Amino acid sequence: MKLSIILLAGLASSIHAQGKMDRLMDLKIKHWDSMRAAGAFNKFDNDNSRAAAQAVRPTPCVNGKSGEYSCDKVDMLSFLSHRQMGSTTKEGNDIWGKHDRSQAGTKCVDAITGWTSPDGREFGAVGQTDGTAFVEVDKAGQLKYLGRLPTQTVSSPWRDMKVINGYLYVGSEAAGHGMQIFDMRKLLTLRRPKTFSTVTDLTALYSGFGSSHNIVAHEEKNMIYAVGTSRNLPCRGGLFMVDVSNPAKPVSPGCVSQDGYVHDAQCVVYNGPDARYQGKEICFNYNEDTLTIVDVTDKKAPVQISRTPYVGSAYTHQGWLTSSSDMTFLLLDDELDETDQTGAAANGRTTTYIFNITSLAAPTNTGYYQSPVKSIDHNQYVVNGLSYQSNYNSGLRIVDVTSVEADPTGKGFKQVGFFDVHPEDDSVGGIVEFSGSWSVYPYFRIHDLPTIPPMINPRYRLQVIHTLDIRPMIKLPSPM
């Protein structure tokens, strides 16, 4: 089998958060306004343009270049602009996928969908400022636009979505948006692209909150945790719990408000070394200036286990466990440390912080990894010892983190592949600014190709969706 990924770029919208989040949003909006004024989002207005024609063709990485883009062991297979995916604003934000592993005859164990259908088809959900686009990824790695679900209220540069059991859950910073619940099985019978109704085509619309910044999914427990909702609600922007065991009738069993605003989180059934929490549902929260760990097993009475600051903190953004089997370490990305030149990130190189979480009550920052180039980090996901990082202008960065147990300082981490999405700053080793890629989806598989262990002459292939300045957005099948 062949692992695939979608790397996506992002944009931003309605501001309800305070302090750090206000400043971060303001910085982004000002930069994107300048890009918009310069026509950056109109690059593919003419689908017959030379640039668009070049973009849609598969382009292998040869001698460090895939067309105009710098790369290493990553080939571009396919490209779609937001205009080609039905967006009138032609701007995007986040991406998530749905993997159907029915060909294997078993229930999907990926951390994304758990949905099986007879034909093994794979789908992606692409966040746009004015809605969500749907694409199918065929076995050759080509992208096909299937249709879109418009925003529930108004456009917003922030939109996030996740999938549980074939249902897509969509939130947005758009005022009054709530959470759209859409059955992706509707995509299976489409003969031509369709714009779905926000009234008749939704399984449900959850209105317990209005705006939200991110949607966190815990598939194993059928739980959605909306984060970054209004600080004026009882959850104070923390984990807003939504039980989606019945997607048609979502209910909220409680919330986590002890440490206030949560920007992103990863929730798991804990099987790590801390015996006190074995079998408990634990959420690792990225809370603007700390790593905050919470036991959410009892939804009515969640317990904050620890709150850990770190040197260099500017805006604690997102992170991921390095292994779902031992849960001993996690990686954390900070979205403003390169901009504010704090701690090790003062040199502008993308900095990933390493935490030992052997004791959930007392995590320790053991070291950090720095990218070879300057760029802001945004999202990362770890699969089989590889961290797939989406780092704004420097695009997709694939980092081998398997040495973390032996050397938790990060000195053994090594970049093993990349696809840069912003050629303009290559000659200066990168620029710290809010352009480029915003997210990466490293969970697709292409069934008719064998899997080769990543460390044995790894090579990667990708499909492109979009970036902030309409540079390629990457969907990347893994090592071949």
GROMACS .gro file of N, CA and C in nm, residues 284-391:
model
  324
  284PHE      N    1  -0.446   1.622   2.486
  284PHE     CA    2  -0.327   1.705   2.490
  284PHE      C    3  -0.363   1.837   2.421
  285ASN      N    4  -0.375   1.943   2.500
  285ASN     CA    5  -0.425   2.071   2.451
  285ASN      C    6  -0.311   2.170   2.428
  286TYR      N    7  -0.324   2.244   2.320
  286TYR     CA    8  -0.224   2.346   2.284
  286TYR      C    9  -0.291   2.481   2.307
  287ASN      N   10  -0.253   2.544   2.420
  287ASN     CA   11  -0.333   2.651   2.480
  287ASN      C   12  -0.267   2.789   2.475
  288GLU      N   13  -0.218   2.827   2.359
  288GLU     CA   14  -0.163   2.960   2.336
  288GLU      C   15  -0.025   2.982   2.400
  289ASP      N   16  -0.005   2.940   2.525
  289ASP     CA   17   0.128   2.958   2.584
  289ASP      C   18   0.172   2.837   2.667
  290THR      N   19   0.094   2.728   2.661
  290THR     CA   20   0.129   2.608   2.737
  290THR      C   21   0.085   2.481   2.665
  291LEU      N   22   0.147   2.370   2.704
  291LEU     CA   23   0.093   2.237   2.678
  291LEU      C   24   0.009   2.202   2.800
  292THR      N   25  -0.121   2.182   2.781
  292THR     CA   26  -0.211   2.153   2.892
  292THR      C   27  -0.276   2.016   2.870
  293ILE      N   28  -0.262   1.928   2.969
  293ILE     CA   29  -0.311   1.791   2.956
  293ILE      C   30  -0.432   1.772   3.046
  294VAL      N   31  -0.539   1.714   2.990
  294VAL     CA   32  -0.666   1.703   3.062
  294VAL      C   33  -0.721   1.561   3.051
  295ASP      N   34  -0.774   1.510   3.161
  295ASP     CA   35  -0.846   1.383   3.163
  295ASP      C   36  -0.994   1.414   3.140
  296VAL      N   37  -1.046   1.370   3.024
  296VAL     CA   38  -1.186   1.400   2.991
  296VAL      C   39  -1.273   1.275   2.998
  297THR      N   40  -1.227   1.173   3.070
  297THR     CA   41  -1.303   1.048   3.080
  297THR      C   42  -1.443   1.074   3.133
  298ASP      N   43  -1.451   1.152   3.241
  298ASP     CA   44  -1.580   1.192   3.296
  298ASP      C   45  -1.616   1.327   3.234
  299LYS      N   46  -1.707   1.324   3.139
  299LYS     CA   47  -1.740   1.446   3.064
  299LYS      C   48  -1.801   1.553   3.153
  300LYS      N   49  -1.865   1.512   3.261
  300LYS     CA   50  -1.926   1.609   3.350
  300LYS      C   51  -1.825   1.671   3.446
  301ALA      N   52  -1.712   1.603   3.465
  301ALA     CA   53  -1.612   1.652   3.560
  301ALA      C   54  -1.470   1.627   3.509
  302PRO      N   55  -1.432   1.692   3.398
  302PRO     CA   56  -1.296   1.674   3.346
  302PRO      C   57  -1.192   1.727   3.445
  303VAL      N   58  -1.075   1.667   3.443
  303VAL     CA   59  -0.970   1.702   3.538
  303VAL      C   60  -0.845   1.749   3.464
  304GLN      N   61  -0.800   1.870   3.495
  304GLN     CA   62  -0.674   1.919   3.437
  304GLN      C   63  -0.558   1.852   3.512
  305ILE      N   64  -0.475   1.780   3.437
  305ILE     CA   65  -0.364   1.706   3.496
  305ILE      C   66  -0.240   1.793   3.510
  306SER      N   67  -0.212   1.872   3.407
  306SER     CA   68  -0.092   1.957   3.412
  306SER      C   69  -0.104   2.072   3.315
  307ARG      N   70  -0.023   2.175   3.341
  307ARG     CA   71  -0.015   2.293   3.255
  307ARG      C   72   0.132   2.331   3.247
  308THR      N   73   0.194   2.315   3.129
  308THR     CA   74   0.340   2.326   3.117
  308THR      C   75   0.382   2.434   3.019
  309PRO      N   76   0.443   2.542   3.068
  309PRO     CA   77   0.501   2.643   2.978
  309PRO      C   78   0.638   2.595   2.929
  310TYR      N   79   0.700   2.671   2.840
  310TYR     CA   80   0.832   2.632   2.788
  310TYR      C   81   0.906   2.757   2.741
  311VAL      N   82   1.037   2.747   2.741
  311VAL     CA   83   1.121   2.859   2.696
  311VAL      C   84   1.102   2.879   2.546
  312GLY      N   85   1.076   3.003   2.505
  312GLY     CA   86   1.056   3.034   2.364
  312GLY      C   87   0.910   3.046   2.324
  313SER      N   88   0.819   3.021   2.419
  313SER     CA   89   0.677   3.026   2.388
  313SER      C   90   0.635   3.164   2.338
  314ALA      N   91   0.563   3.165   2.225
  314ALA     CA   92   0.505   3.289   2.173
  314ALA      C   93   0.357   3.268   2.140
  315TYR      N   94   0.325   3.157   2.066
  315TYR     CA   95   0.186   3.116   2.049
  315TYR      C   96   0.183   2.965   2.029
  316THR      N   97   0.150   2.893   2.136
  316THR     CA   98   0.143   2.747   2.131
  316THR      C   99   0.028   2.707   2.040
  317HIS      N  100   0.060   2.641   1.930
  317HIS     CA  101  -0.038   2.626   1.822
  317HIS      C  102  -0.096   2.486   1.810
  318GLN      N  103  -0.011   2.385   1.793
  318GLN     CA  104  -0.059   2.250   1.764
  318GLN      C  105   0.052   2.150   1.794
  319GLY      N  106   0.020   2.023   1.798
  319GLY     CA  107   0.122   1.922   1.820
  319GLY      C  108   0.067   1.783   1.801
  320TRP      N  109   0.157   1.681   1.815
  320TRP     CA  110   0.115   1.543   1.791
  320TRP      C  111   0.206   1.448   1.866
  321LEU      N  112   0.151   1.336   1.912
  321LEU     CA  113   0.230   1.231   1.974
  321LEU      C  114   0.325   1.170   1.871
  322THR      N  115   0.447   1.136   1.913
  322THR     CA  116   0.541   1.075   1.819
  322THR      C  117   0.507   0.929   1.794
  323SER      N  118   0.431   0.868   1.883
  323SER     CA  119   0.391   0.729   1.866
  323SER      C  120   0.260   0.705   1.939
  324SER      N  121   0.165   0.642   1.871
  324SER     CA  122   0.037   0.612   1.934
  324SER      C  123   0.044   0.484   2.016
  325SER      N  124   0.157   0.413   2.007
  325SER     CA  125   0.170   0.287   2.080
  325SER      C  126   0.232   0.305   2.218
  326ASP      N  127   0.332   0.396   2.230
  326ASP     CA  128   0.393   0.412   2.363
  326ASP      C  129   0.360   0.546   2.430
  327MET      N  130   0.324   0.647   2.352
  327MET     CA  131   0.279   0.777   2.405
  327MET      C  132   0.375   0.833   2.510
  328THR      N  133   0.502   0.835   2.476
  328THR     CA  134   0.605   0.884   2.568
  328THR      C  135   0.652   1.025   2.533
  329PHE      N  136   0.644   1.061   2.405
  329PHE     CA  137   0.689   1.193   2.360
  329PHE      C  138   0.585   1.255   2.269
  330LEU      N  139   0.585   1.388   2.265
  330LEU     CA  140   0.506   1.459   2.166
  330LEU      C  141   0.586   1.575   2.110
  331LEU      N  142   0.545   1.620   1.991
  331LEU     CA  143   0.606   1.735   1.925
  331LEU      C  144   0.509   1.851   1.928
  332LEU      N  145   0.559   1.971   1.948
  332LEU     CA  146   0.475   2.090   1.961
  332LEU      C  147   0.526   2.197   1.866
  333ASP      N  148   0.433   2.262   1.794
  333ASP     CA  149   0.474   2.373   1.708
  333ASP      C  150   0.416   2.504   1.761
  334ASP      N  151   0.495   2.607   1.753
  334ASP     CA  152   0.461   2.741   1.803
  334ASP      C  153   0.454   2.834   1.682
  335GLU      N  154   0.342   2.902   1.663
  335GLU     CA  155   0.321   2.978   1.540
  335GLU      C  156   0.383   3.117   1.539
  336LEU      N  157   0.424   3.167   1.653
  336LEU     CA  158   0.478   3.304   1.655
  336LEU      C  159   0.623   3.313   1.701
  337ASP      N  160   0.686   3.201   1.738
  337ASP     CA  161   0.822   3.211   1.791
  337ASP      C  162   0.922   3.257   1.686
  338GLU      N  163   0.902   3.217   1.560
  338GLU     CA  164   0.993   3.264   1.454
  338GLU      C  165   0.970   3.413   1.428
  339THR      N  166   0.844   3.456   1.428
  339THR     CA  167   0.812   3.597   1.404
  339THR      C  168   0.864   3.685   1.517
  340ASP      N  169   0.843   3.641   1.641
  340ASP     CA  170   0.883   3.720   1.758
  340ASP      C  171   1.028   3.697   1.799
  341GLN      N  172   1.093   3.602   1.731
  341GLN     CA  173   1.235   3.570   1.756
  341GLN      C  174   1.259   3.535   1.903
  342THR      N  175   1.176   3.443   1.952
  342THR     CA  176   1.190   3.400   2.091
  342THR      C  177   1.272   3.272   2.100
  343GLY      N  178   1.350   3.259   2.204
  343GLY     CA  179   1.425   3.137   2.231
  343GLY      C  180   1.507   3.092   2.113
  344ALA      N  181   1.507   2.960   2.090
  344ALA     CA  182   1.587   2.902   1.982
  344ALA      C  183   1.540   2.949   1.845
  345ALA      N  184   1.415   2.993   1.833
  345ALA     CA  185   1.360   3.034   1.704
  345ALA      C  186   1.402   3.175   1.664
  346ALA      N  187   1.490   3.238   1.742
  346ALA     CA  188   1.535   3.374   1.710
  346ALA      C  189   1.603   3.380   1.573
  347ASN      N  190   1.655   3.266   1.526
  347ASN     CA  191   1.721   3.266   1.395
  347ASN      C  192   1.622   3.252   1.280
  348GLY      N  193   1.492   3.240   1.309
  348GLY     CA  194   1.390   3.235   1.206
  348GLY      C  195   1.366   3.097   1.147
  349ARG      N  196   1.446   2.998   1.186
  349ARG     CA  197   1.427   2.863   1.132
  349ARG      C  198   1.313   2.792   1.206
  350THR      N  199   1.229   2.722   1.131
  350THR     CA  200   1.114   2.655   1.189
  350THR      C  201   1.158   2.566   1.305
  351THR      N  202   1.099   2.589   1.422
  351THR     CA  203   1.141   2.519   1.544
  351THR      C  204   1.029   2.431   1.597
  352THR      N  205   1.062   2.304   1.617
  352THR     CA  206   0.968   2.206   1.672
  352THR      C  207   1.015   2.166   1.811
  353TYR      N  208   0.929   2.181   1.910
  353TYR     CA  209   0.965   2.154   2.050
  353TYR      C  210   0.931   2.009   2.086
  354ILE      N  211   1.019   1.945   2.161
  354ILE     CA  212   1.004   1.804   2.199
  354ILE      C  213   0.971   1.795   2.348
  355PHE      N  214   0.866   1.720   2.381
  355PHE     CA  215   0.826   1.704   2.521
  355PHE      C  216   0.825   1.556   2.559
  356ASN      N  217   0.886   1.528   2.674
  356ASN     CA  218   0.875   1.396   2.735
  356ASN      C  219   0.750   1.398   2.823
  357ILE      N  220   0.654   1.308   2.794
  357ILE     CA  221   0.529   1.306   2.869
  357ILE      C  222   0.514   1.173   2.944
  358THR      N  223   0.628   1.114   2.985
  358THR     CA  224   0.623   0.991   3.063
  358THR      C  225   0.535   1.008   3.186
  359SER      N  226   0.545   1.125   3.250
  359SER     CA  227   0.454   1.163   3.358
  359SER      C  228   0.360   1.270   3.303
  360LEU      N  229   0.231   1.238   3.294
  360LEU     CA  230   0.136   1.336   3.242
  360LEU      C  231   0.124   1.456   3.335
  361ALA      N  232   0.158   1.437   3.461
  361ALA     CA  233   0.150   1.547   3.557
  361ALA      C  234   0.272   1.638   3.552
  362ALA      N  235   0.379   1.592   3.487
  362ALA     CA  236   0.503   1.670   3.486
  362ALA      C  237   0.579   1.655   3.354
  363PRO      N  238   0.521   1.700   3.242
  363PRO     CA  239   0.591   1.694   3.115
  363PRO      C  240   0.717   1.781   3.118
  364THR      N  241   0.817   1.743   3.041
  364THR     CA  242   0.940   1.823   3.034
  364THR      C  243   0.978   1.847   2.889
  365ASN      N  244   1.020   1.970   2.861
  365ASN     CA  245   1.070   2.006   2.728
  365ASN      C  246   1.216   1.961   2.719
  366THR      N  247   1.242   1.855   2.643
  366THR     CA  248   1.375   1.794   2.640
  366THR      C  249   1.466   1.847   2.530
  367GLY      N  250   1.409   1.917   2.434
  367GLY     CA  251   1.492   1.968   2.325
  367GLY      C  252   1.406   2.024   2.214
  368TYR      N  253   1.467   2.041   2.097
  368TYR     CA  254   1.394   2.095   1.983
  368TYR      C  255   1.464   2.054   1.854
  369TYR      N  256   1.388   2.062   1.744
  369TYR     CA  257   1.443   2.038   1.610
  369TYR      C  258   1.424   2.166   1.529
  370GLN      N  259   1.524   2.200   1.447
  370GLN     CA  260   1.510   2.316   1.360
  370GLN      C  261   1.526   2.276   1.214
  371SER      N  262   1.435   2.329   1.131
  371SER     CA  263   1.440   2.306   0.987
  371SER      C  264   1.564   2.372   0.928
  372PRO      N  265   1.613   2.322   0.814
  372PRO     CA  266   1.727   2.387   0.748
  372PRO      C  267   1.696   2.528   0.697
  373VAL      N  268   1.566   2.563   0.685
  373VAL     CA  269   1.529   2.692   0.626
  373VAL      C  270   1.442   2.772   0.722
  374LYS      N  271   1.429   2.901   0.691
  374LYS     CA  272   1.344   2.989   0.770
  374LYS      C  273   1.199   2.977   0.723
  375SER      N  274   1.107   2.968   0.818
  375SER     CA  275   0.965   2.960   0.786
  375SER      C  276   0.888   2.948   0.917
  376ILE      N  277   0.758   2.978   0.911
  376ILE     CA  278   0.670   2.962   1.027
  376ILE      C  279   0.608   2.822   1.021
  377ASP      N  280   0.599   2.754   1.136
  377ASP     CA  281   0.533   2.624   1.137
  377ASP      C  282   0.384   2.642   1.163
  378HIS      N  283   0.306   2.542   1.116
  378HIS     CA  284   0.162   2.551   1.139
  378HIS      C  285   0.105   2.420   1.193
  379ASN      N  286   0.099   2.314   1.113
  379ASN     CA  287   0.046   2.186   1.160
  379ASN      C  288   0.141   2.072   1.128
  380GLN      N  289   0.138   1.967   1.210
  380GLN     CA  290   0.217   1.848   1.184
  380GLN      C  291   0.143   1.725   1.235
  381TYR      N  292   0.166   1.612   1.167
  381TYR     CA  293   0.110   1.484   1.208
  381TYR      C  294   0.218   1.378   1.192
  382VAL      N  295   0.226   1.286   1.288
  382VAL     CA  296   0.332   1.186   1.289
  382VAL      C  297   0.274   1.050   1.250
  383VAL      N  298   0.332   0.990   1.147
  383VAL     CA  299   0.290   0.858   1.100
  383VAL      C  300   0.414   0.771   1.083
  384ASN      N  301   0.418   0.659   1.154
  384ASN     CA  302   0.528   0.563   1.141
  384ASN      C  303   0.666   0.628   1.154
  385GLY      N  304   0.680   0.715   1.255
  385GLY     CA  305   0.810   0.774   1.283
  385GLY      C  306   0.847   0.892   1.196
  386LEU      N  307   0.756   0.935   1.108
  386LEU     CA  308   0.782   1.052   1.024
  386LEU      C  309   0.685   1.163   1.062
  387SER      N  310   0.737   1.282   1.088
  387SER     CA  311   0.653   1.398   1.113
  387SER      C  312   0.633   1.470   0.981
  388TYR      N  313   0.506   1.476   0.938
  388TYR     CA  314   0.470   1.548   0.816
  388TYR      C  315   0.429   1.688   0.856
  389GLN      N  316   0.514   1.785   0.827
  389GLN     CA  317   0.495   1.921   0.875
  389GLN      C  318   0.453   2.014   0.762
  390SER      N  319   0.355   2.097   0.791
  390SER     CA  320   0.311   2.200   0.697
  390SER      C  321   0.360   2.333   0.750
  391ASN      N  322   0.460   2.390   0.683
  391ASN     CA  323   0.533   2.504   0.737
  391ASN      C  324   0.527   2.626   0.645
   0.00000   0.00000   0.00000
